[in-house]
Short mmCIF file of C-alpha atoms and ligand atoms in Angstrom, two decimals:
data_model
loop_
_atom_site.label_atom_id
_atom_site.label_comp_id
_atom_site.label_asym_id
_atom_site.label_seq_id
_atom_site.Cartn_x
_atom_site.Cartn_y
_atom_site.Cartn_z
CA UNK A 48 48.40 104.23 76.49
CA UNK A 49 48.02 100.90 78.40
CA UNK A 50 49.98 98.93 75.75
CA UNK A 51 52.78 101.52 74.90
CA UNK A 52 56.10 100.24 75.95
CA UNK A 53 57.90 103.87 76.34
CA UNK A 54 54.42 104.54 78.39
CA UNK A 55 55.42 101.33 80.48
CA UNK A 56 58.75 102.45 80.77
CA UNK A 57 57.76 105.85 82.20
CA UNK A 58 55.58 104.37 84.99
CA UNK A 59 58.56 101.83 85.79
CA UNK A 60 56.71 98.80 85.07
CA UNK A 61 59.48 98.11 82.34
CA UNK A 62 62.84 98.83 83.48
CA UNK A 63 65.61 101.16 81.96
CA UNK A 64 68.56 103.00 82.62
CA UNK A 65 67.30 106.48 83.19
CA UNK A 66 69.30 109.79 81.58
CA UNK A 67 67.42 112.43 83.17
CA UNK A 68 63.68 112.77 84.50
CA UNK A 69 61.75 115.86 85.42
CA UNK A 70 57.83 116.23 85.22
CA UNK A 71 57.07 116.17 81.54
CA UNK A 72 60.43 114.24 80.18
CA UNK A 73 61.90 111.21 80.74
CA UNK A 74 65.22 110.12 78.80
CA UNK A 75 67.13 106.37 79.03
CA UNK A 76 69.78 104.70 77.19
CA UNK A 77 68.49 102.51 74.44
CA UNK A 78 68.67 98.68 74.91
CA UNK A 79 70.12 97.99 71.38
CA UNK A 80 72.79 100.76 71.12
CA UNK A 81 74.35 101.80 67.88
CA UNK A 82 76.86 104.09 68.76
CA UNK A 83 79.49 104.04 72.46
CA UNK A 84 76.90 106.46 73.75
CA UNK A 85 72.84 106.17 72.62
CA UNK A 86 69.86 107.31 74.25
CA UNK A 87 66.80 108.18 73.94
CA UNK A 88 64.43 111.82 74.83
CA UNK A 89 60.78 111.22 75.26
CA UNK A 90 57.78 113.41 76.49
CA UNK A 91 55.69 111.85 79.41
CA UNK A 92 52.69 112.50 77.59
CA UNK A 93 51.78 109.97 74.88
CA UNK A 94 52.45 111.49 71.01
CA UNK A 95 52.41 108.51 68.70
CA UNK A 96 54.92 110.29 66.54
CA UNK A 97 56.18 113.86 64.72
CA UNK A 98 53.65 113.36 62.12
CA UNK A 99 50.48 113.27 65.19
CA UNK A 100 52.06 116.25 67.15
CA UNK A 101 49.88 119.42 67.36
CA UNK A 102 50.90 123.24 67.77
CA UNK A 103 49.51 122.52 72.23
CA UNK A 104 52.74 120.28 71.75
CA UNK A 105 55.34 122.76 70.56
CA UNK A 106 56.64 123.74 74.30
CA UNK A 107 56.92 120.31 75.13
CA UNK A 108 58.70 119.67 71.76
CA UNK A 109 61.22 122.14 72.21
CA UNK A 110 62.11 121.47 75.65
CA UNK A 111 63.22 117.85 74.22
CA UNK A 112 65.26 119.22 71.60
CA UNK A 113 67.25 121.94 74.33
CA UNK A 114 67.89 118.76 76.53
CA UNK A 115 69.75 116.98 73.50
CA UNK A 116 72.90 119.19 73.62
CA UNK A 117 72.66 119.20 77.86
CA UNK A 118 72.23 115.42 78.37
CA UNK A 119 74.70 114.68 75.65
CA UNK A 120 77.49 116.52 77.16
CA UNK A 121 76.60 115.08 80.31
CA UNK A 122 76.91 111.41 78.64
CA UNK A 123 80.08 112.74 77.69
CA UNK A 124 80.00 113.47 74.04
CA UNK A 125 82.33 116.75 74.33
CA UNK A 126 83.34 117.22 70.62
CA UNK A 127 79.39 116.38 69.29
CA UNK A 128 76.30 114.17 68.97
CA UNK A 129 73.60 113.00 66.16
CA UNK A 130 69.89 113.30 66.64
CA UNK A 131 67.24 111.24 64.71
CA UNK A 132 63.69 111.19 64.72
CA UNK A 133 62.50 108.30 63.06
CA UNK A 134 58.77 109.02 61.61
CA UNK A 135 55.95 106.49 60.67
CA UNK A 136 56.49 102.84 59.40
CA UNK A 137 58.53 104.51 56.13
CA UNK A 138 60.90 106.64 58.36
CA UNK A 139 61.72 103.32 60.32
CA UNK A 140 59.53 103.64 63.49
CA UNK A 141 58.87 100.81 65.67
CA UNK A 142 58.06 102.36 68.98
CA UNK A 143 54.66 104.49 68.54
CA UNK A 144 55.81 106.96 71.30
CA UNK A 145 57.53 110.12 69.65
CA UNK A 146 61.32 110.00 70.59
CA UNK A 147 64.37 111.70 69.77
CA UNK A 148 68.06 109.68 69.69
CA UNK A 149 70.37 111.16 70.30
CA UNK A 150 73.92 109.29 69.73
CA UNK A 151 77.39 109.86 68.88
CA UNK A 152 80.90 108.03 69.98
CA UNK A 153 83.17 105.60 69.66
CA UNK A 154 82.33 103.85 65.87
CA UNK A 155 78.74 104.39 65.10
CA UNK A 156 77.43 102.16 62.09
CA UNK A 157 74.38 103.82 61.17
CA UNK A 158 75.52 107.31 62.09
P1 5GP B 471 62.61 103.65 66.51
O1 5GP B 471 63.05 102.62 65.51
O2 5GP B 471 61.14 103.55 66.82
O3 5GP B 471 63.04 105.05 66.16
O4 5GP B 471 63.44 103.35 67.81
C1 5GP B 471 62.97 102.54 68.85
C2 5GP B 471 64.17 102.27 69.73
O5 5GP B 471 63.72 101.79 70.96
C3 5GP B 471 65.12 101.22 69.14
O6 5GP B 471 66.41 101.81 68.95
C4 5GP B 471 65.14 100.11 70.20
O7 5GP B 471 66.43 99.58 70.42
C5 5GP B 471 64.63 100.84 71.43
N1 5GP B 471 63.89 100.00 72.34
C6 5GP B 471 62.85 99.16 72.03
N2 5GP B 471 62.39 98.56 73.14
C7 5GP B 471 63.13 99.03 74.16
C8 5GP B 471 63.12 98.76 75.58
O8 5GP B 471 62.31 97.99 76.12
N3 5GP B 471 64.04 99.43 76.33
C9 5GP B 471 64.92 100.30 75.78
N4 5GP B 471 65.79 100.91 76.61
N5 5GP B 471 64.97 100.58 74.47
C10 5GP B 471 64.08 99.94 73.67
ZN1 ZN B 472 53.41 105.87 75.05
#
Protein backbone atom coordinates (compact mmCIF):
# COMPACT_ATOMS: atom_id res chain seq x y z
CA UNK A 1 0.00 0.00 0.00
CA UNK A 2 1.88 2.91 -1.71
CA UNK A 3 0.40 5.53 0.67
CA UNK A 4 0.50 3.54 4.03
CA UNK A 5 2.88 5.12 6.40
CA UNK A 6 3.64 1.77 8.60
CA UNK A 7 4.08 0.29 4.81
CA UNK A 8 6.66 3.25 4.31
CA UNK A 9 8.14 2.60 7.44
CA UNK A 10 8.77 -1.09 6.68
CA UNK A 11 10.60 -0.39 3.37
CA UNK A 12 12.72 2.40 5.28
CA UNK A 13 11.59 5.20 3.28
CA UNK A 14 10.24 6.70 6.68
CA UNK A 15 12.55 6.32 9.44
CA UNK A 16 12.05 4.68 12.97
CA UNK A 17 13.65 3.22 15.76
CA UNK A 18 13.38 -0.46 15.09
CA UNK A 19 12.42 -3.14 18.14
CA UNK A 20 12.90 -6.25 16.37
CA UNK A 21 12.62 -7.34 12.54
CA UNK A 22 12.43 -10.78 11.05
CA UNK A 23 10.68 -11.69 7.64
CA UNK A 24 7.02 -11.17 8.32
CA UNK A 25 7.26 -8.59 11.49
CA UNK A 26 8.61 -5.49 12.02
CA UNK A 27 8.24 -3.64 15.55
CA UNK A 28 9.52 0.26 16.46
CA UNK A 29 9.03 2.58 19.23
CA UNK A 30 6.18 4.95 18.65
CA UNK A 31 7.02 8.64 17.89
CA UNK A 32 4.41 10.08 20.39
CA UNK A 33 4.99 7.81 23.45
CA UNK A 34 2.56 7.52 26.27
CA UNK A 35 4.15 5.51 28.67
CA UNK A 36 8.58 5.37 29.67
CA UNK A 37 8.54 2.43 27.31
CA UNK A 38 5.92 2.30 23.99
CA UNK A 39 6.15 0.49 20.90
CA UNK A 40 4.57 -0.76 18.41
CA UNK A 41 4.15 -4.80 16.64
CA UNK A 42 3.15 -4.82 13.06
CA UNK A 43 2.91 -7.59 10.30
CA UNK A 44 4.89 -6.83 7.01
CA UNK A 45 1.99 -7.62 5.10
CA UNK A 46 -0.63 -4.86 4.78
CA UNK A 47 -4.04 -5.65 7.13
CA UNK A 48 -5.92 -2.38 7.37
CA UNK A 49 -7.05 -3.42 10.80
CA UNK A 50 -8.53 -6.45 13.32
CA UNK A 51 -11.87 -5.93 11.89
CA UNK A 52 -10.30 -6.78 7.86
CA UNK A 53 -8.14 -9.76 9.14
CA UNK A 54 -9.07 -13.21 7.71
CA UNK A 55 -8.62 -16.86 9.23
CA UNK A 56 -5.03 -17.05 6.16
CA UNK A 57 -4.00 -14.31 8.83
CA UNK A 58 -4.28 -16.17 12.12
CA UNK A 59 -0.42 -17.51 12.10
CA UNK A 60 0.74 -14.25 11.38
CA UNK A 61 -1.59 -12.84 14.12
CA UNK A 62 -0.39 -14.95 16.72
CA UNK A 63 3.16 -14.70 16.12
CA UNK A 64 2.59 -10.78 16.94
CA UNK A 65 0.89 -11.42 20.04
CA UNK A 66 3.94 -14.20 21.36
CA UNK A 67 6.48 -11.33 20.50
CA UNK A 68 4.58 -8.86 22.97
CA UNK A 69 5.75 -10.57 26.21
CA UNK A 70 9.53 -11.27 24.42
CA UNK A 71 10.16 -7.73 23.11
CA UNK A 72 8.70 -6.22 26.21
CA UNK A 73 11.03 -7.83 28.54
CA UNK A 74 13.68 -7.04 26.28
CA UNK A 75 12.59 -3.16 26.46
CA UNK A 76 12.86 -3.84 29.95
CA UNK A 77 9.42 -4.01 31.38
CA UNK A 78 10.33 -6.91 34.03
CA UNK A 79 7.28 -6.65 36.42
CA UNK A 80 4.59 -6.20 33.17
CA UNK A 81 3.26 -4.45 30.05
CA UNK A 82 -0.28 -3.27 28.42
CA UNK A 83 -1.32 -4.18 24.93
CA UNK A 84 -3.95 -2.26 22.84
CA UNK A 85 -5.34 -2.73 19.61
CA UNK A 86 -7.08 0.18 18.59
CA UNK A 87 -9.94 -0.85 15.88
CA UNK A 88 -11.69 1.35 13.18
CA UNK A 89 -12.33 5.18 13.43
CA UNK A 90 -14.66 4.37 16.83
CA UNK A 91 -11.87 2.28 18.56
CA UNK A 92 -9.47 5.35 17.92
CA UNK A 93 -7.46 4.23 14.82
CA UNK A 94 -5.48 6.56 12.86
CA UNK A 95 -2.91 4.41 11.20
CA UNK A 96 -4.83 1.89 8.69
CA UNK A 97 -2.07 -0.78 9.19
CA UNK A 98 -3.17 -3.36 11.98
CA UNK A 99 -0.80 -2.82 15.04
CA UNK A 100 -0.50 -3.91 18.45
CA UNK A 101 1.06 -1.38 21.43
CA UNK A 102 2.40 -2.59 23.59
CA UNK A 103 3.44 -0.15 26.65
CA UNK A 104 3.98 -0.06 30.24
CA UNK A 105 6.53 2.07 32.65
CA UNK A 106 7.33 4.82 34.35
CA UNK A 107 3.69 7.00 34.66
CA UNK A 108 1.53 6.06 31.80
CA UNK A 109 -1.56 8.51 31.29
CA UNK A 110 -3.74 6.58 29.20
CA UNK A 111 -2.75 3.20 30.57
P1 LIG B 1 -3.48 4.20 16.49
O1 LIG B 1 -4.13 5.43 17.06
O2 LIG B 1 -3.77 4.03 15.02
O3 LIG B 1 -3.76 2.95 17.29
O4 LIG B 1 -1.94 4.41 16.70
C1 LIG B 1 -1.11 4.97 15.73
C2 LIG B 1 0.19 5.28 16.44
O5 LIG B 1 1.18 5.49 15.48
C3 LIG B 1 0.12 6.54 17.32
O6 LIG B 1 0.41 6.17 18.67
C4 LIG B 1 1.20 7.45 16.73
O7 LIG B 1 1.95 8.13 17.70
C5 LIG B 1 2.05 6.48 15.94
N1 LIG B 1 2.66 7.05 14.77
C6 LIG B 1 2.05 7.76 13.78
N2 LIG B 1 2.93 8.11 12.83
C7 LIG B 1 4.12 7.61 13.21
C8 LIG B 1 5.44 7.64 12.62
O8 LIG B 1 5.67 8.20 11.54
N3 LIG B 1 6.42 7.01 13.31
C9 LIG B 1 6.19 6.37 14.48
N4 LIG B 1 7.25 5.78 15.08
N5 LIG B 1 4.99 6.32 15.07
C10 LIG B 1 3.97 6.93 14.43
ZN1 LIG C 1 0.51 -0.64 5.40
Amino acid sequence: MSDCIFCKIIAGEIPSRKVYEDEDVYAFHDIHPFARVHFMIIPKLHIASLADAQPAHQALLGKMLLLAPRLAKEQGLDSGFKTLINTGRGGGQEVFHIHIHVFGGGDPVRG
